[in-house]
Amino acid sequence: EAQVTQNPRYLITVTGKKLTVTCSQNMNHEYMSWYRQDPGLGLRQIYYSMNVEVTDKGDVPEGYKVSRKEKRNFPLILESPSPNQTSLYFCASKQGGGTEAFFGQGTRLTVV
Amino acid sequence: AQSVTQLGSHVSVSEGALVLLRCNYSSSVPPYLFWYVQYPNQGLQLLLKYTSAATLVKGINGFEAEFKKSETSFHLTKPSAHMSDAAEYFCAVSGPGGSQGNLIFGKGTKLSVKP
């Protein structure tokens, strides 16, 4: 079954404690992205990757890191989380052009 | 840079009434356009997409959208709303060429359906 898998689904952490949200896709897609969703702001892109070892900033990259060492995985790293990073996070993957993006189920992160 | 504007953060209709959700895009070249739906506490699901074939695109659950280049619009419609259509709807754009994998979303429109 084609899918994008994010883990964990829910996470509560404390300010400053490094965390990683994993994302894996099994469709051999070239493009992967991370978004955060906040009420009234829609989905804002954090980072995206066009292929292995190729990443670029989206609209809200501050406070986040990503890596793309393998085509299937695109982890999101928060080196020092802060309360303003409390949000719902989605990972997505797609091929190029007009193809559909597939989304993970989301990770609800709370930073206290 | 590409962008998407969705007019109206909340739309409320009665069951059986027409649904119209507005989306305008900004792009220097004809883009690819998408509508996604998000039901409460769920991820995003593709409703329909425009990829430069027919300008009137039919999607799932009775929704359709028309690409109008002259108006840079891609509005979503459904002739008769059902209670099950209550959800948040997102318009998104990606471009041909180098940005073709990069999907940019509007801020979303929350649809309420009254009995």
PDB file of C-alpha atoms in Angstrom:
ATOM      1  CA  GLU A   1       0.000   0.000   0.000  1.00  0.00           C
ATOM      2  CA  ALA A   2       1.333   3.419  -0.988  1.00  0.00           C
ATOM      3  CA  GLN A   3       1.830   5.501   2.093  1.00  0.00           C
ATOM      4  CA  VAL A   4       3.714   8.173   3.972  1.00  0.00           C
ATOM      5  CA  THR A   5       4.438   7.235   7.566  1.00  0.00           C
ATOM      6  CA  GLN A   6       5.168   9.798  10.250  1.00  0.00           C
ATOM      7  CA  ASN A   7       6.210   9.089  13.800  1.00  0.00           C
ATOM      8  CA  PRO A   8       5.299   9.869  16.460  1.00  0.00           C
ATOM      9  CA  ARG A   9       1.660  10.922  16.025  1.00  0.00           C
ATOM     10  CA  TYR A  10       1.631  12.840  19.283  1.00  0.00           C
ATOM     11  CA  LEU A  11       4.532  14.346  21.196  1.00  0.00           C
ATOM     12  CA  ILE A  12       4.759  16.552  24.278  1.00  0.00           C
ATOM     13  CA  THR A  13       8.206  17.846  25.077  1.00  0.00           C
ATOM     14  CA  VAL A  14       9.948  20.567  27.043  1.00  0.00           C
ATOM     15  CA  THR A  15      11.631  23.667  25.744  1.00  0.00           C
ATOM     16  CA  GLY A  16      15.155  23.022  24.524  1.00  0.00           C
ATOM     17  CA  LYS A  17      15.034  19.235  24.357  1.00  0.00           C
ATOM     18  CA  LYS A  18      16.104  18.093  20.898  1.00  0.00           C
ATOM     19  CA  LEU A  19      13.615  15.959  18.999  1.00  0.00           C
ATOM     20  CA  THR A  20      13.222  14.275  15.636  1.00  0.00           C
ATOM     21  CA  VAL A  21      10.024  13.521  13.763  1.00  0.00           C
ATOM     22  CA  THR A  22      10.524  10.766  11.230  1.00  0.00           C
ATOM     23  CA  CYS A  23       8.930  10.533   7.795  1.00  0.00           C
ATOM     24  CA  SER A  24       9.180   7.635   5.395  1.00  0.00           C
ATOM     25  CA  GLN A  25       7.544   7.000   2.014  1.00  0.00           C
ATOM     26  CA  ASN A  26       7.376   3.769   0.021  1.00  0.00           C
ATOM     27  CA  MET A  27       6.543   5.194  -3.424  1.00  0.00           C
ATOM     28  CA  ASN A  28      10.051   6.105  -4.594  1.00  0.00           C
ATOM     29  CA  HIS A  29       8.983   9.751  -4.869  1.00  0.00           C
ATOM     30  CA  GLU A  30      11.603  12.368  -5.600  1.00  0.00           C
ATOM     31  CA  TYR A  31      10.000  15.253  -3.744  1.00  0.00           C
ATOM     32  CA  MET A  32       9.352  15.388  -0.019  1.00  0.00           C
ATOM     33  CA  SER A  33       8.192  18.292   2.116  1.00  0.00           C
ATOM     34  CA  TRP A  34       7.417  19.265   5.667  1.00  0.00           C
ATOM     35  CA  TYR A  35       4.527  21.550   6.548  1.00  0.00           C
ATOM     36  CA  ARG A  36       3.176  22.966   9.743  1.00  0.00           C
ATOM     37  CA  GLN A  37      -0.516  23.681  10.146  1.00  0.00           C
ATOM     38  CA  ASP A  38      -1.750  26.386  12.478  1.00  0.00           C
ATOM     39  CA  PRO A  39      -5.334  27.696  12.821  1.00  0.00           C
ATOM     40  CA  GLY A  40      -6.026  30.469  10.342  1.00  0.00           C
ATOM     41  CA  LEU A  41      -2.639  30.113   8.661  1.00  0.00           C
ATOM     42  CA  GLY A  42      -3.194  26.988   6.585  1.00  0.00           C
ATOM     43  CA  LEU A  43      -0.246  24.777   5.749  1.00  0.00           C
ATOM     44  CA  ARG A  44       3.064  26.555   5.624  1.00  0.00           C
ATOM     45  CA  GLN A  45       6.043  24.847   4.126  1.00  0.00           C
ATOM     46  CA  ILE A  46       9.061  24.392   6.378  1.00  0.00           C
ATOM     47  CA  TYR A  47      11.541  22.600   4.114  1.00  0.00           C
ATOM     48  CA  TYR A  48      11.395  20.574   0.948  1.00  0.00           C
ATOM     49  CA  SER A  49      13.695  18.194  -0.834  1.00  0.00           C
ATOM     50  CA  MET A  50      13.934  17.532  -4.557  1.00  0.00           C
ATOM     51  CA  ASN A  51      16.106  14.450  -4.200  1.00  0.00           C
ATOM     52  CA  VAL A  52      18.746  12.800  -2.042  1.00  0.00           C
ATOM     53  CA  GLU A  53      21.093  15.385  -0.538  1.00  0.00           C
ATOM     54  CA  VAL A  54      19.075  18.247  -2.094  1.00  0.00           C
ATOM     55  CA  THR A  55      17.030  20.346   0.322  1.00  0.00           C
ATOM     56  CA  ASP A  56      15.769  23.902   0.364  1.00  0.00           C
ATOM     57  CA  LYS A  57      14.011  26.250   2.735  1.00  0.00           C
ATOM     58  CA  GLY A  58      10.300  26.826   2.577  1.00  0.00           C
ATOM     59  CA  ASP A  59       8.439  29.750   4.072  1.00  0.00           C
ATOM     60  CA  VAL A  60       9.089  29.067   7.778  1.00  0.00           C
ATOM     61  CA  PRO A  61      12.440  27.244   8.168  1.00  0.00           C
ATOM     62  CA  GLU A  62      13.689  28.974  11.333  1.00  0.00           C
ATOM     63  CA  GLY A  63      14.271  26.559  14.187  1.00  0.00           C
ATOM     64  CA  TYR A  64      14.114  23.435  12.004  1.00  0.00           C
ATOM     65  CA  LYS A  65      16.592  21.189  10.250  1.00  0.00           C
ATOM     66  CA  VAL A  66      16.108  18.394   7.742  1.00  0.00           C
ATOM     67  CA  SER A  67      18.233  15.820   5.999  1.00  0.00           C
ATOM     68  CA  ARG A  68      17.707  13.563   2.973  1.00  0.00           C
ATOM     69  CA  LYS A  69      20.316  10.839   3.091  1.00  0.00           C
ATOM     70  CA  GLU A  70      18.039   8.237   1.549  1.00  0.00           C
ATOM     71  CA  LYS A  71      15.258   8.737  -0.940  1.00  0.00           C
ATOM     72  CA  ARG A  72      12.569   7.259   1.290  1.00  0.00           C
ATOM     73  CA  ASN A  73      13.326   9.166   4.520  1.00  0.00           C
ATOM     74  CA  PHE A  74      13.061  12.858   5.349  1.00  0.00           C
ATOM     75  CA  PRO A  75      13.311  13.490   9.095  1.00  0.00           C
ATOM     76  CA  LEU A  76      12.468  16.834  10.674  1.00  0.00           C
ATOM     77  CA  ILE A  77      14.788  17.893  13.479  1.00  0.00           C
ATOM     78  CA  LEU A  78      14.102  20.499  16.140  1.00  0.00           C
ATOM     79  CA  GLU A  79      17.449  21.168  17.807  1.00  0.00           C
ATOM     80  CA  SER A  80      16.032  23.377  20.558  1.00  0.00           C
ATOM     81  CA  PRO A  81      12.242  23.399  20.478  1.00  0.00           C
ATOM     82  CA  SER A  82      10.342  26.431  21.696  1.00  0.00           C
ATOM     83  CA  PRO A  83       6.657  26.882  22.563  1.00  0.00           C
ATOM     84  CA  ASN A  84       5.996  28.711  19.274  1.00  0.00           C
ATOM     85  CA  GLN A  85       6.781  25.450  17.490  1.00  0.00           C
ATOM     86  CA  THR A  86       3.703  23.872  19.036  1.00  0.00           C
ATOM     87  CA  SER A  87       1.774  22.853  15.941  1.00  0.00           C
ATOM     88  CA  LEU A  88       0.458  20.069  13.732  1.00  0.00           C
ATOM     89  CA  TYR A  89       3.129  18.837  11.341  1.00  0.00           C
ATOM     90  CA  PHE A  90       2.639  17.017   8.053  1.00  0.00           C
ATOM     91  CA  CYS A  91       5.130  15.266   5.836  1.00  0.00           C
ATOM     92  CA  ALA A  92       4.299  14.843   2.151  1.00  0.00           C
ATOM     93  CA  SER A  93       5.838  13.194  -0.876  1.00  0.00           C
ATOM     94  CA  LYS A  94       5.171  13.457  -4.615  1.00  0.00           C
ATOM     95  CA  GLN A  95       6.666  12.963  -8.004  1.00  0.00           C
ATOM     96  CA  GLY A  96       7.090  16.031 -10.153  1.00  0.00           C
ATOM     97  CA  GLY A  97       4.652  18.005 -12.240  1.00  0.00           C
ATOM     98  CA  GLY A  98       0.945  17.592 -11.744  1.00  0.00           C
ATOM     99  CA  THR A  99       1.094  14.494  -9.641  1.00  0.00           C
ATOM    100  CA  GLU A 100      -0.734  14.081  -6.372  1.00  0.00           C
ATOM    101  CA  ALA A 101       1.046  14.702  -3.083  1.00  0.00           C
ATOM    102  CA  PHE A 102       0.613  12.004  -0.467  1.00  0.00           C
ATOM    103  CA  PHE A 103       0.464  13.089   3.147  1.00  0.00           C
ATOM    104  CA  GLY A 104       1.307  11.437   6.399  1.00  0.00           C
ATOM    105  CA  GLN A 105      -1.265  11.346   9.188  1.00  0.00           C
ATOM    106  CA  GLY A 106       0.340  14.255  10.992  1.00  0.00           C
ATOM    107  CA  THR A 107       2.315  14.775  14.189  1.00  0.00           C
ATOM    108  CA  ARG A 108       0.796  16.929  16.887  1.00  0.00           C
ATOM    109  CA  LEU A 109       3.673  18.526  18.774  1.00  0.00           C
ATOM    110  CA  THR A 110       3.313  20.418  22.031  1.00  0.00           C
ATOM    111  CA  VAL A 111       6.316  22.234  23.482  1.00  0.00           C
ATOM    112  CA  VAL A 112       5.907  23.362  27.092  1.00  0.00           C
TER     113      VAL A 112
ATOM    114  CA  ALA B   1       7.033  33.200  -6.672  1.00  0.00           C
ATOM    115  CA  GLN B   2       3.849  31.206  -6.729  1.00  0.00           C
ATOM    116  CA  SER B   3       1.065  31.882  -4.249  1.00  0.00           C
ATOM    117  CA  VAL B   4      -2.533  30.984  -3.587  1.00  0.00           C
ATOM    118  CA  THR B   5      -5.307  33.102  -2.096  1.00  0.00           C
ATOM    119  CA  GLN B   6      -8.478  31.558  -0.759  1.00  0.00           C
ATOM    120  CA  LEU B   7     -11.278  34.068  -0.255  1.00  0.00           C
ATOM    121  CA  GLY B   8     -13.242  33.422   2.904  1.00  0.00           C
ATOM    122  CA  SER B   9     -11.810  31.515   5.849  1.00  0.00           C
ATOM    123  CA  HIS B  10     -15.297  30.253   6.736  1.00  0.00           C
ATOM    124  CA  VAL B  11     -18.206  29.420   4.456  1.00  0.00           C
ATOM    125  CA  SER B  12     -21.570  28.228   5.727  1.00  0.00           C
ATOM    126  CA  VAL B  13     -24.252  26.705   3.503  1.00  0.00           C
ATOM    127  CA  SER B  14     -27.484  24.837   4.046  1.00  0.00           C
ATOM    128  CA  GLU B  15     -27.769  21.193   3.164  1.00  0.00           C
ATOM    129  CA  GLY B  16     -28.735  20.927  -0.514  1.00  0.00           C
ATOM    130  CA  ALA B  17     -27.395  24.374  -1.404  1.00  0.00           C
ATOM    131  CA  LEU B  18     -24.605  25.176  -3.839  1.00  0.00           C
ATOM    132  CA  VAL B  19     -21.078  25.082  -2.478  1.00  0.00           C
ATOM    133  CA  LEU B  20     -18.627  27.639  -3.912  1.00  0.00           C
ATOM    134  CA  LEU B  21     -15.117  27.919  -2.497  1.00  0.00           C
ATOM    135  CA  ARG B  22     -12.873  30.489  -4.124  1.00  0.00           C
ATOM    136  CA  CYS B  23      -9.220  30.156  -5.038  1.00  0.00           C
ATOM    137  CA  ASN B  24      -7.000  32.557  -6.972  1.00  0.00           C
ATOM    138  CA  TYR B  25      -3.406  31.815  -7.848  1.00  0.00           C
ATOM    139  CA  SER B  26      -0.373  33.815  -8.767  1.00  0.00           C
ATOM    140  CA  SER B  27       2.091  32.247 -11.153  1.00  0.00           C
ATOM    141  CA  SER B  28       4.232  33.459 -14.015  1.00  0.00           C
ATOM    142  CA  VAL B  29       3.490  30.327 -16.025  1.00  0.00           C
ATOM    143  CA  PRO B  30       0.398  28.094 -16.138  1.00  0.00           C
ATOM    144  CA  PRO B  31       0.630  26.070 -12.965  1.00  0.00           C
ATOM    145  CA  TYR B  32      -0.694  22.794 -11.704  1.00  0.00           C
ATOM    146  CA  LEU B  33      -3.592  23.330  -9.303  1.00  0.00           C
ATOM    147  CA  PHE B  34      -5.076  21.126  -6.629  1.00  0.00           C
ATOM    148  CA  TRP B  35      -7.878  21.036  -4.119  1.00  0.00           C
ATOM    149  CA  TYR B  36      -7.397  19.014  -0.940  1.00  0.00           C
ATOM    150  CA  VAL B  37      -9.887  18.286   1.820  1.00  0.00           C
ATOM    151  CA  GLN B  38      -9.167  17.737   5.500  1.00  0.00           C
ATOM    152  CA  TYR B  39     -11.821  16.157   7.673  1.00  0.00           C
ATOM    153  CA  PRO B  40     -11.590  16.762  11.428  1.00  0.00           C
ATOM    154  CA  ASN B  41      -8.564  15.106  13.016  1.00  0.00           C
ATOM    155  CA  GLN B  42      -7.421  13.602   9.741  1.00  0.00           C
ATOM    156  CA  GLY B  43      -4.748  14.171   7.129  1.00  0.00           C
ATOM    157  CA  LEU B  44      -5.223  15.694   3.686  1.00  0.00           C
ATOM    158  CA  GLN B  45      -6.969  13.955   0.823  1.00  0.00           C
ATOM    159  CA  LEU B  46      -6.870  14.970  -2.823  1.00  0.00           C
ATOM    160  CA  LEU B  47     -10.242  16.124  -4.206  1.00  0.00           C
ATOM    161  CA  LEU B  48      -9.153  17.002  -7.735  1.00  0.00           C
ATOM    162  CA  LYS B  49      -6.328  18.459  -9.794  1.00  0.00           C
ATOM    163  CA  TYR B  50      -5.765  20.549 -12.911  1.00  0.00           C
ATOM    164  CA  THR B  51      -2.780  19.639 -15.056  1.00  0.00           C
ATOM    165  CA  SER B  52      -3.410  21.595 -18.294  1.00  0.00           C
ATOM    166  CA  ALA B  53      -5.799  19.133 -19.880  1.00  0.00           C
ATOM    167  CA  ALA B  54      -9.533  19.940 -19.599  1.00  0.00           C
ATOM    168  CA  THR B  55     -10.281  23.235 -17.865  1.00  0.00           C
ATOM    169  CA  LEU B  56     -13.290  21.759 -16.061  1.00  0.00           C
ATOM    170  CA  VAL B  57     -12.059  19.130 -13.656  1.00  0.00           C
ATOM    171  CA  LYS B  58     -14.259  16.631 -11.872  1.00  0.00           C
ATOM    172  CA  GLY B  59     -13.196  15.173  -8.551  1.00  0.00           C
ATOM    173  CA  ILE B  60     -14.433  12.891  -5.857  1.00  0.00           C
ATOM    174  CA  ASN B  61     -17.651  13.295  -3.855  1.00  0.00           C
ATOM    175  CA  GLY B  62     -19.367  15.352  -6.571  1.00  0.00           C
ATOM    176  CA  PHE B  63     -16.937  18.281  -6.481  1.00  0.00           C
ATOM    177  CA  GLU B  64     -15.611  20.022  -9.563  1.00  0.00           C
ATOM    178  CA  ALA B  65     -13.448  23.036 -10.330  1.00  0.00           C
ATOM    179  CA  GLU B  66     -12.899  25.206 -13.371  1.00  0.00           C
ATOM    180  CA  PHE B  67      -9.531  26.633 -14.363  1.00  0.00           C
ATOM    181  CA  LYS B  68      -9.901  30.173 -15.717  1.00  0.00           C
ATOM    182  CA  LYS B  69      -6.602  31.546 -16.904  1.00  0.00           C
ATOM    183  CA  SER B  70      -7.991  35.023 -17.615  1.00  0.00           C
ATOM    184  CA  GLU B  71      -9.154  35.315 -14.011  1.00  0.00           C
ATOM    185  CA  THR B  72      -6.269  33.280 -12.500  1.00  0.00           C
ATOM    186  CA  SER B  73      -8.918  31.325 -10.626  1.00  0.00           C
ATOM    187  CA  PHE B  74      -9.656  27.720  -9.756  1.00  0.00           C
ATOM    188  CA  HIS B  75     -12.891  27.832  -7.773  1.00  0.00           C
ATOM    189  CA  LEU B  76     -14.344  24.650  -6.264  1.00  0.00           C
ATOM    190  CA  THR B  77     -18.061  23.921  -6.591  1.00  0.00           C
ATOM    191  CA  LYS B  78     -20.600  21.284  -5.688  1.00  0.00           C
ATOM    192  CA  PRO B  79     -24.236  21.608  -6.759  1.00  0.00           C
ATOM    193  CA  SER B  80     -25.770  20.245  -3.565  1.00  0.00           C
ATOM    194  CA  ALA B  81     -24.071  20.210  -0.178  1.00  0.00           C
ATOM    195  CA  HIS B  82     -24.251  17.212   2.148  1.00  0.00           C
ATOM    196  CA  MET B  83     -23.648  17.227   5.873  1.00  0.00           C
ATOM    197  CA  SER B  84     -20.645  14.995   5.240  1.00  0.00           C
ATOM    198  CA  ASP B  85     -18.979  17.791   3.230  1.00  0.00           C
ATOM    199  CA  ALA B  86     -18.244  19.734   6.415  1.00  0.00           C
ATOM    200  CA  ALA B  87     -14.454  19.965   6.445  1.00  0.00           C
ATOM    201  CA  GLU B  88     -11.584  22.301   5.688  1.00  0.00           C
ATOM    202  CA  TYR B  89     -10.633  22.756   2.052  1.00  0.00           C
ATOM    203  CA  PHE B  90      -7.232  23.798   0.768  1.00  0.00           C
ATOM    204  CA  CYS B  91      -6.274  25.051  -2.668  1.00  0.00           C
ATOM    205  CA  ALA B  92      -2.655  24.416  -3.674  1.00  0.00           C
ATOM    206  CA  VAL B  93      -0.355  25.220  -6.576  1.00  0.00           C
ATOM    207  CA  SER B  94       2.808  23.718  -7.959  1.00  0.00           C
ATOM    208  CA  GLY B  95       4.672  24.816 -11.021  1.00  0.00           C
ATOM    209  CA  PRO B  96       6.171  23.260 -14.085  1.00  0.00           C
ATOM    210  CA  GLY B  97       9.923  23.223 -14.448  1.00  0.00           C
ATOM    211  CA  GLY B  98      12.186  23.415 -11.453  1.00  0.00           C
ATOM    212  CA  SER B  99       9.449  24.062  -8.923  1.00  0.00           C
ATOM    213  CA  GLN B 100       7.192  21.272 -10.059  1.00  0.00           C
ATOM    214  CA  GLY B 101       7.550  19.290  -6.892  1.00  0.00           C
ATOM    215  CA  ASN B 102       6.997  22.186  -4.557  1.00  0.00           C
ATOM    216  CA  LEU B 103       3.378  22.411  -3.395  1.00  0.00           C
ATOM    217  CA  ILE B 104       2.219  25.742  -1.960  1.00  0.00           C
ATOM    218  CA  PHE B 105      -1.080  25.953  -0.066  1.00  0.00           C
ATOM    219  CA  GLY B 106      -3.654  28.616   0.578  1.00  0.00           C
ATOM    220  CA  LYS B 107      -4.826  29.323   4.119  1.00  0.00           C
ATOM    221  CA  GLY B 108      -7.852  27.105   3.813  1.00  0.00           C
ATOM    222  CA  THR B 109     -11.623  27.537   3.912  1.00  0.00           C
ATOM    223  CA  LYS B 110     -13.657  25.829   6.588  1.00  0.00           C
ATOM    224  CA  LEU B 111     -17.009  24.687   5.230  1.00  0.00           C
ATOM    225  CA  SER B 112     -19.967  24.293   7.564  1.00  0.00           C
ATOM    226  CA  VAL B 113     -23.182  22.638   6.395  1.00  0.00           C
ATOM    227  CA  LYS B 114     -26.409  23.467   8.234  1.00  0.00           C
ATOM    228  CA  PRO B 115     -29.290  20.980   8.321  1.00  0.00           C
TER     229      PRO B 115
END
